[in-house]
Coordinates of C-alpha atoms in Angstrom, one line a residue:
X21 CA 43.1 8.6 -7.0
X22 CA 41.6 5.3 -8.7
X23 CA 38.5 6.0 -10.3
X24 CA 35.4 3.7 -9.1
X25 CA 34.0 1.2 -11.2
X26 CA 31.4 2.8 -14.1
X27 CA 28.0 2.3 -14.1
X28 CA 26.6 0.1 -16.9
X29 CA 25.7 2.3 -19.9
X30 CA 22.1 0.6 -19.6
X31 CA 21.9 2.5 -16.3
X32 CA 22.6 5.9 -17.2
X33 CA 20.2 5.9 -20.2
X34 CA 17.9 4.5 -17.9
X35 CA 17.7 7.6 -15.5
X36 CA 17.8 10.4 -18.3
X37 CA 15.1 8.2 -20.3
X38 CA 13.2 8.7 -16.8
X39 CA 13.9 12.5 -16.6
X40 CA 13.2 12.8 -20.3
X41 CA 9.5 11.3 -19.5
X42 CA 9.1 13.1 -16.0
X43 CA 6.9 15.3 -17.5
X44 CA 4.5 12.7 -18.6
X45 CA 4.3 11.0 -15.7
X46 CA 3.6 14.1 -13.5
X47 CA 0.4 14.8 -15.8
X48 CA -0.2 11.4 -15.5
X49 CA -0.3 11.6 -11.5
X50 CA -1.9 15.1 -11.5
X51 CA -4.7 13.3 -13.7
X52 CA -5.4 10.8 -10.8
X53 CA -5.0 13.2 -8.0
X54 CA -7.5 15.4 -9.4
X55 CA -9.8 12.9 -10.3
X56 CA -9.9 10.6 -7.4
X57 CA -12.2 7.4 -7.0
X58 CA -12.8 5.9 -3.5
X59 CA -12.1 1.8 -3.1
X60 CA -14.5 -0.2 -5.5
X61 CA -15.2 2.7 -7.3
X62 CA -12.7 3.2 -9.7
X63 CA -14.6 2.9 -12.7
X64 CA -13.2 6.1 -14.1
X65 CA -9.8 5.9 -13.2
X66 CA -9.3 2.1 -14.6
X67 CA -10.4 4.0 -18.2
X68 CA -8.3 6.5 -17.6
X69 CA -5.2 4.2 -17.3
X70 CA -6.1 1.7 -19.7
X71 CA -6.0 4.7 -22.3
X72 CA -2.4 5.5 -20.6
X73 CA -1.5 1.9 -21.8
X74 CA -2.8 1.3 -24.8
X75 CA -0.8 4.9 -25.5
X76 CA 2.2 2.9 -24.9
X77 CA 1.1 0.1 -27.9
X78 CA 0.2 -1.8 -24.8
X79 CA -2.9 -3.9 -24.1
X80 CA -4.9 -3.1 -21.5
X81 CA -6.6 -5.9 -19.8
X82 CA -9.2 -4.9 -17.1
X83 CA -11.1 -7.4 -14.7
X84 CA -14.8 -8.4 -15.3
X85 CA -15.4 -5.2 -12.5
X86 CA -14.8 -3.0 -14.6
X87 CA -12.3 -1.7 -11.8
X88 CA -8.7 -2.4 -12.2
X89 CA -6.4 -3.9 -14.7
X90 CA -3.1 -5.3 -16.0
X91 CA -1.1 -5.0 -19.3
X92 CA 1.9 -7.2 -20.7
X93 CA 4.9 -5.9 -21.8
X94 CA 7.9 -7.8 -23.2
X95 CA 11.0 -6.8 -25.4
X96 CA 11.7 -7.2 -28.8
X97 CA 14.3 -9.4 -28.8
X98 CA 12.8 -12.1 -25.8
X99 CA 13.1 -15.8 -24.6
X100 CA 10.0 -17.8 -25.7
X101 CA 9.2 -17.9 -22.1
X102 CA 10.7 -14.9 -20.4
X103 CA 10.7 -14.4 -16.9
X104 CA 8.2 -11.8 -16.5
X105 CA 8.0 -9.6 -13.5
X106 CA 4.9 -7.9 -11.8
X107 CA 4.7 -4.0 -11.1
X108 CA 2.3 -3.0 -8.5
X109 CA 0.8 0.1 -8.2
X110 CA -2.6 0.9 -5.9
X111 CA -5.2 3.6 -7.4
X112 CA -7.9 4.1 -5.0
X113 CA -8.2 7.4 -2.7
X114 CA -9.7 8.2 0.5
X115 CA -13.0 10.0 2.0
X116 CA -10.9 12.7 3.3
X117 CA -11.5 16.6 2.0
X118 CA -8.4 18.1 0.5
X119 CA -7.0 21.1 2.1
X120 CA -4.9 21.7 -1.6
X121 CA -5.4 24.5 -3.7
X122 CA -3.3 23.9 -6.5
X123 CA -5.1 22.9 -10.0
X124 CA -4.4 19.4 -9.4
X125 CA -5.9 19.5 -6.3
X126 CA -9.2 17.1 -5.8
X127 CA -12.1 17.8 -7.9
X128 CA -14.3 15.8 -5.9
X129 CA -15.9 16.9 -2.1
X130 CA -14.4 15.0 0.4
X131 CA -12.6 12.8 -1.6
X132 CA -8.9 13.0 -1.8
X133 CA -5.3 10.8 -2.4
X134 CA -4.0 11.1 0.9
X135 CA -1.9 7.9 0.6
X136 CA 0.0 8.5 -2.5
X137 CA -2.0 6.2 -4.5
X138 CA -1.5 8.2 -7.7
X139 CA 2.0 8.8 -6.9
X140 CA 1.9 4.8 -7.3
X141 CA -0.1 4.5 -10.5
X142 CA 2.0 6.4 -12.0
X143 CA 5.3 5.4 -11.8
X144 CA 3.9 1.7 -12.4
X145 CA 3.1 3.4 -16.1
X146 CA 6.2 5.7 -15.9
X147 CA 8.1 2.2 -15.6
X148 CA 6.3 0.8 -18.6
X149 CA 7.2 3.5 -20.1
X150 CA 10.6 4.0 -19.7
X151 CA 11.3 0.1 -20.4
X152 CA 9.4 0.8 -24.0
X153 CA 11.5 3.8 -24.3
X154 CA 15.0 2.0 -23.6
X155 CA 13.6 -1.2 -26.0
X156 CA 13.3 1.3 -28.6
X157 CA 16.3 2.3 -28.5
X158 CA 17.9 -0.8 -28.6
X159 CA 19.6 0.2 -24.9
X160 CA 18.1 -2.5 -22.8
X161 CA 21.0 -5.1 -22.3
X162 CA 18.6 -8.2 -22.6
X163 CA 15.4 -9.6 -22.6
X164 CA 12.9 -8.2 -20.7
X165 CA 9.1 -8.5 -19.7
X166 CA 6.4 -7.2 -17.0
X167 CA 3.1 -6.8 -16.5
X168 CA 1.7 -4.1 -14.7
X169 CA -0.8 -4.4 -12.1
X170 CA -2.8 -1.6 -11.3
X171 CA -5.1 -2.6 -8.6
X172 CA -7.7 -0.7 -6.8
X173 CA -9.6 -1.2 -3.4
X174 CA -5.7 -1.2 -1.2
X175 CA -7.5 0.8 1.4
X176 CA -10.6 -1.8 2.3
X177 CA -8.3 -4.8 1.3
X178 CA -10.8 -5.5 -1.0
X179 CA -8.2 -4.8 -3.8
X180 CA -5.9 -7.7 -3.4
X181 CA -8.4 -10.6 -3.7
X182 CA -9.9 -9.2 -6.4
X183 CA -6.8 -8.9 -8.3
X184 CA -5.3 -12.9 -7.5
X185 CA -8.9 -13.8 -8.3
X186 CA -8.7 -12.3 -11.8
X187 CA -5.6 -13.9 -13.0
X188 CA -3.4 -10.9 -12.5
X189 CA -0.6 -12.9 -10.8
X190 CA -0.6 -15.7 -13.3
X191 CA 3.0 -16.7 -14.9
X192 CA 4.6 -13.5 -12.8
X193 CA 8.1 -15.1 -11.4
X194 CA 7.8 -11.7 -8.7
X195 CA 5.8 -9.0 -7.9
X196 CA 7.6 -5.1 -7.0
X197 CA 6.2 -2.1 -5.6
X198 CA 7.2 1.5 -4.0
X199 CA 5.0 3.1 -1.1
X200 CA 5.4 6.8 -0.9
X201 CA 7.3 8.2 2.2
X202 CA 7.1 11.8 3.4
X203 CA 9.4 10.7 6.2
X204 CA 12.0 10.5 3.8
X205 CA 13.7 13.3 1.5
X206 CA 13.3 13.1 -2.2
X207 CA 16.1 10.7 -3.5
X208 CA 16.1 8.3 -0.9
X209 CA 14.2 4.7 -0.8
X210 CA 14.6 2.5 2.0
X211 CA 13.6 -0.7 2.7
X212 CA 13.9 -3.7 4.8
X213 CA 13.7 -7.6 4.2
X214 CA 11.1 -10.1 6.1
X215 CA 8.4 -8.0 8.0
X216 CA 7.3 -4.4 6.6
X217 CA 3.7 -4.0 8.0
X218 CA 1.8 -5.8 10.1
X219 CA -1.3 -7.7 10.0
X220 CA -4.8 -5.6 10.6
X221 CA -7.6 -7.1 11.9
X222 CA -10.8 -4.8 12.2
X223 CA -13.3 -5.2 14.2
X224 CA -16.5 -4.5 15.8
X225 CA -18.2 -4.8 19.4
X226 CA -22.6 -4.5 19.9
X227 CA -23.2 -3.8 23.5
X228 CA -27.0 -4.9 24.6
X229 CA -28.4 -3.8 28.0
X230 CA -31.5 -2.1 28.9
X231 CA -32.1 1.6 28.2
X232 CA -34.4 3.7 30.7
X233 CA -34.6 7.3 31.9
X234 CA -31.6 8.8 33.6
X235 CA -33.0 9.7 36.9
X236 CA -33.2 5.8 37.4
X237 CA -30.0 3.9 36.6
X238 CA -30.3 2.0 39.3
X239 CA -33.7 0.4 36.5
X240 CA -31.3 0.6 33.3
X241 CA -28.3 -1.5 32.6
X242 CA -26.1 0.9 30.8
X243 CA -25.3 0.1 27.7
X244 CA -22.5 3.2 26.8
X245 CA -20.8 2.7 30.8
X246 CA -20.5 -1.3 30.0
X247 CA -18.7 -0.4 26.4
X248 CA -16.5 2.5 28.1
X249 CA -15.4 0.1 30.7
X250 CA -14.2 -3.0 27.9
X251 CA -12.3 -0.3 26.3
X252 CA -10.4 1.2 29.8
X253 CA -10.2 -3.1 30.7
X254 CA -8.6 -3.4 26.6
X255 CA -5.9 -0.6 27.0
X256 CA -4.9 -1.9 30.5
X257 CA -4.5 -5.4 29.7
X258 CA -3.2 -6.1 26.6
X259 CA -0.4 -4.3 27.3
X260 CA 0.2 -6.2 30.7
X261 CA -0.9 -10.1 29.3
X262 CA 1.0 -9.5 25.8
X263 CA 5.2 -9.7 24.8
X264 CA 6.1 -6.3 24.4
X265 CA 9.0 -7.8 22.1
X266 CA 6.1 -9.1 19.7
X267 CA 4.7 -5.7 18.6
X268 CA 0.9 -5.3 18.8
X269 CA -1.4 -2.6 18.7
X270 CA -5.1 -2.9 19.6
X271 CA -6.9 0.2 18.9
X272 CA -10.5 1.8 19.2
X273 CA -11.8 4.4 16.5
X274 CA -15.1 4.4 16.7
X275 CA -17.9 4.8 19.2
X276 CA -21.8 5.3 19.1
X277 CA -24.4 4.7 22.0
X278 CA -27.5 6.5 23.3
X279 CA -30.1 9.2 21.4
X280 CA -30.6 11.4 24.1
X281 CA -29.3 13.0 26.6
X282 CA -31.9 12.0 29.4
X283 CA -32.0 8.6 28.2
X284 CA -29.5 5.9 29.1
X285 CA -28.6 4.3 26.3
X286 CA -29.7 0.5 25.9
X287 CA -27.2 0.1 23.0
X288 CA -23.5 1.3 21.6
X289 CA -21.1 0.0 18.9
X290 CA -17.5 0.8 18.7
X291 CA -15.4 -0.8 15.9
X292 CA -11.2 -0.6 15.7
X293 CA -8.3 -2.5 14.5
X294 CA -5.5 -4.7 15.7
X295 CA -2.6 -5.0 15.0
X296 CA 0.2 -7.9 15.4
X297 CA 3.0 -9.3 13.0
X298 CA 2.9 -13.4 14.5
X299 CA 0.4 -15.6 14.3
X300 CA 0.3 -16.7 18.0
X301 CA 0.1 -12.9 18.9
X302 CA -2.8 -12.6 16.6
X303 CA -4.8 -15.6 18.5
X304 CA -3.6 -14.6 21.9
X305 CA -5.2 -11.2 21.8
X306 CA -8.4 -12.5 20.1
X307 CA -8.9 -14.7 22.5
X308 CA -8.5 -11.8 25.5
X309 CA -11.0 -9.4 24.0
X310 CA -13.4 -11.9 23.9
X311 CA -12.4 -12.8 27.9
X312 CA -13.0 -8.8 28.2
X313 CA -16.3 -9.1 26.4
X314 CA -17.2 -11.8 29.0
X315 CA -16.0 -10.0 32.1
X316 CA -17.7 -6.9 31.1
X317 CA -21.0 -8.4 30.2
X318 CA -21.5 -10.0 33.9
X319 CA -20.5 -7.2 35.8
X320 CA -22.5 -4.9 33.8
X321 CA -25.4 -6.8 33.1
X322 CA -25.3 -6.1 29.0
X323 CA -24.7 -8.4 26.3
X324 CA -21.2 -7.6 24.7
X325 CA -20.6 -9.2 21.8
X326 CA -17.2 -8.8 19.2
X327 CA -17.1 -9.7 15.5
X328 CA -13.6 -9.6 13.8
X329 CA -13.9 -8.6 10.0
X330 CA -11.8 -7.6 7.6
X331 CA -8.3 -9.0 7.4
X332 CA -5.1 -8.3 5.8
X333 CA -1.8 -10.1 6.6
X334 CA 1.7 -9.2 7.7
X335 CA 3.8 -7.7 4.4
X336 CA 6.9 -10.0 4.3
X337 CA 9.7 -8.9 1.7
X338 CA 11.6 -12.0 0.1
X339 CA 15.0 -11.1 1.1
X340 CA 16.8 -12.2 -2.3
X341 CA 14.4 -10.0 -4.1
X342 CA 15.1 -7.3 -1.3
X343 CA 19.0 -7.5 -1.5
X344 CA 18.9 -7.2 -5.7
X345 CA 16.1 -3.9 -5.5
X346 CA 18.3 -2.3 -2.9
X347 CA 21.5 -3.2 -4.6
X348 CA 19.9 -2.0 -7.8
X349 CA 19.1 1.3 -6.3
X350 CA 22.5 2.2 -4.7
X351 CA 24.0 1.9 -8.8
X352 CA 21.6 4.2 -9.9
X353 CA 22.7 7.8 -10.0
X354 CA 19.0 9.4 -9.2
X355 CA 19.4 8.2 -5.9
X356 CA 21.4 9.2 -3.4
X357 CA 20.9 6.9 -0.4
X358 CA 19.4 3.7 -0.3
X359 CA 19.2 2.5 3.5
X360 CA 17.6 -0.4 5.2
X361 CA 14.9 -0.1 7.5
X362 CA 15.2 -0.5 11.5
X363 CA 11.6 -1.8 12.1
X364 CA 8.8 -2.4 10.4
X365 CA 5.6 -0.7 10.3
X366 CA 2.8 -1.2 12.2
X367 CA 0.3 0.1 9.3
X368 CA -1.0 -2.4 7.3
X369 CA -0.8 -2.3 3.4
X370 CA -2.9 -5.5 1.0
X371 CA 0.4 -5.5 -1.1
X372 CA 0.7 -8.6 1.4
X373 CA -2.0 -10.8 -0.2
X374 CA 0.2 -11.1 -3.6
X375 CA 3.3 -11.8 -0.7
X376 CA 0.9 -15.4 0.0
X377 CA 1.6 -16.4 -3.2
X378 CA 4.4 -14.7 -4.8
X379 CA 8.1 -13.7 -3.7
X380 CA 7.4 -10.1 -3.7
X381 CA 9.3 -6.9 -2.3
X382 CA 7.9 -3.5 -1.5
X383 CA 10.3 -0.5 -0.5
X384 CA 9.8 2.8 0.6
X385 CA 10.2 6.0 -1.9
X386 CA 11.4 9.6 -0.4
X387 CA 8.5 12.4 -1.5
X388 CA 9.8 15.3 1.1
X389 CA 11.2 18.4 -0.5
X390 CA 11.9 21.9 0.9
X391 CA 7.8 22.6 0.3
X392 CA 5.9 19.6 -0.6
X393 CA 5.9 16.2 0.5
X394 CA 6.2 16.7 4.2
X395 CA 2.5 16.1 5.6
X396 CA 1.6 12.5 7.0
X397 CA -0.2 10.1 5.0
X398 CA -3.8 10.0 5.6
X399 CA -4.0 14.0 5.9
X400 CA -6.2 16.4 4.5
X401 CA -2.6 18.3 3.4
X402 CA -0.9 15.3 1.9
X403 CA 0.9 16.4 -1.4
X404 CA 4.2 14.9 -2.8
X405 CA 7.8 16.8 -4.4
X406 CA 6.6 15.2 -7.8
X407 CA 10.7 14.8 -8.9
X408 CA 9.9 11.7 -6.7
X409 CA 8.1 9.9 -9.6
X410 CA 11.0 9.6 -12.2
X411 CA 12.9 8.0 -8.8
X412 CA 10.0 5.8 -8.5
X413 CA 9.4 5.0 -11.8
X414 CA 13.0 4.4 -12.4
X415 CA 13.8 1.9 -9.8
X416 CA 11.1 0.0 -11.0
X417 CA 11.7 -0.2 -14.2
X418 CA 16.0 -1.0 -13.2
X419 CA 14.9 -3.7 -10.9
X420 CA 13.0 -5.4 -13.8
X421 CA 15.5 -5.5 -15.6
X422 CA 18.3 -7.1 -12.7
X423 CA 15.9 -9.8 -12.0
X424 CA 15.8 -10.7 -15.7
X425 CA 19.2 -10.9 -15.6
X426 CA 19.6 -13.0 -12.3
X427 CA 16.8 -15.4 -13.8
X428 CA 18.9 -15.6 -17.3
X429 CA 22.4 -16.5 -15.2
X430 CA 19.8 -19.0 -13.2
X431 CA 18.8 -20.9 -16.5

């Protein structure tokens, strides 16, 4: 039998460098997880990770928020102007209470990382890391350099902005990231190129009418019936005026309206999100939830107004960068099946504001293992198999490397 080709010895030192510093990146991530800040906030956690830096002989450079930060790294022996290449990693948490129990579990009330955000964090250090590790050693097979980027506020989209706005994709040739999947078993990544997530658009509608007592309707105009009726007219006709083959979700989570029960209410709110992955799609609907807002103010004799906020666009993967971190992750032996991914998602992730201005490539990282790892994102039982973050950290750190050497063979 003829033997297949052998991985490059830079590869295998790579992965038992990574499980060499597992350890230290699972206290890293336990840190965060137990400590968890909520978007804007992350006063404490931005210290916390700067020390992790500057443990690495790194500088830690945070932004004039005191919230997030970025830190250089290059080789040893490097070009005078190396290509350098940006890690990602999110660290903000969510207002949900933690149903873990373990002693990394949340030490704040209602405060929790549901979404893998430390998970994130650290394997963005874990990658620093293991590149300082392999340079050390003399085992990286050229010139190297990366910044990491670890940026907080993903949730609100807040996190982004803030991060372009201070610099932090400045002189960065590309920009990689993992998202943690409990969909996926522990040793598997998948990914897809173009389209990952779609484009969220929150919003909020004010109904107006005229409140009164509830023996007398007939005096009233009904502020919580006219709001109930534009969301029944919303779910019936978006789906019948918009291209099923353009995927688009338009979705109501919230709703307030009236203070008693005798009283009908003269005012309600409701707030929710859309969802679309074109441009045209994005207007079209817009443009009919205002036409509902119309329709549903004469009939009901209330003023129904809509105000679109907060915005983040459509995650597109460059598919060069997509082909060499998927390539890159079928050669390395801690994985065991890199796959590409049918359809995109129809969450929404503010990875996609670096994607306006650099070629960038996010894929999905397996956390599901016979006991952890399983629960949905966004869950009060969210936890991850933590032999995922060597993977993680791994794969970043691998990819780095390729695309160094794809820029060298383009100079």
């Amino acid at each position: 039998m003829q033997e297949g080709p052998r991985l490059p010895t830079w590869r295998s030192e790579l992965v038992q460098v990574a499980a060499r510093l597992a350890p230290r990146i699972v206290s890293v991530r336990r840190h965060l997880h137990s400590h968890p800040e909520l978007s804007m906030r992350e006063f404490n956690t931005t210290a916390y990770l700067a020390e992790r830096v500057e443990s690495l002989g790194n500088v830690a450079v945070l932004t004039e928020h005191g919230i997030g930060l970025t830190s250089d790294w290059q080789s040893k022996h490097t070009l005078a102007s190396p290509v350098r290449v940006g890690l990602r990693g999110d660290i903000d948490a969510l207002p949900i209470a933690t149903a873990g129990t373990d002693s990394y579990a949340s030490r704040h009330a209602g405060v929790m990382h549901a979404c893998g955000h430390d998970a994130h964090a650290a394997m963005v250090w874990g990658a620093l890391a293991i590149l300082h590790e392999l340079d050390r050693q003399d085992a990286l097979p050229h010139a190297v350099a990366v910044r990491a980027i670890f940026q907080p506020a993903e949730e609100t989209s807040q996190g982004g902005p803030l991060m372009i706005a201070a610099g932090a994709l400045e002189g960065l040739a590309s920009i990689l990231a993992l998202h943690v999947d409990p969909t996926l078993s522990v040793g598997k990544v998948a990914g897809r190129p173009g389209p990952l997530t779609a484009a969220c658009d929150s919003f909020d509608v004010e109904v107006v009418g005229r409140a009164g007592h509830s023996a007398r309707p007939h005096l009233c105009s009904d502020a919580i019936a006219a709001a109930a009726s534009w969301i029944g007219k919303l779910y019936a006709r978006i789906p019948r005026v918009h291209d099923c083959r353009d995927p688009a979700v338009v979705s109501v989570g919230t709703f307030h309206g009236g203070s008693a029960p005798n009283i009908v209410a003269g005012q309600a709110t409701l707030s929710g999100t859309m969802r679309t992955f074109s441009e045209s799609s994005r207007a079209a609907i817009m443009q009919e939830m205002h036409n509902l807002a119309d329709a549903t103010a004469k009939s009901s004799g209330c003023q129904v107004t809509i105000n679109f906020s907060a915005y983040t666009p459509s995650v597109h993967n460059d598919a060069e960068l997509h082909r060499t971190m998927l390539q890159t992750a079928r050669t390395l032996p801690s994985i065991e099946q890199a796959e590409l991914l049918e359809l995109p998602s129809m969450g929404a992730e503010d990875f996609a504001f670096f994607a306006q201005h650099k070629p960038v490539c996010m894929m999905r990282l397996g956390i599901a293992g016979p006991v952890l790892g399983t629960h949905a994102l966004h869950t009060s039982a969210f936890d991850i198999d933590e032999r995922a973050l060597p993977i993680g950290a791994g794969l970043l750190a691998a990819t780095a490397i390729e695309l160094s050497a794809n820029a060298r063979k383009a100079n």
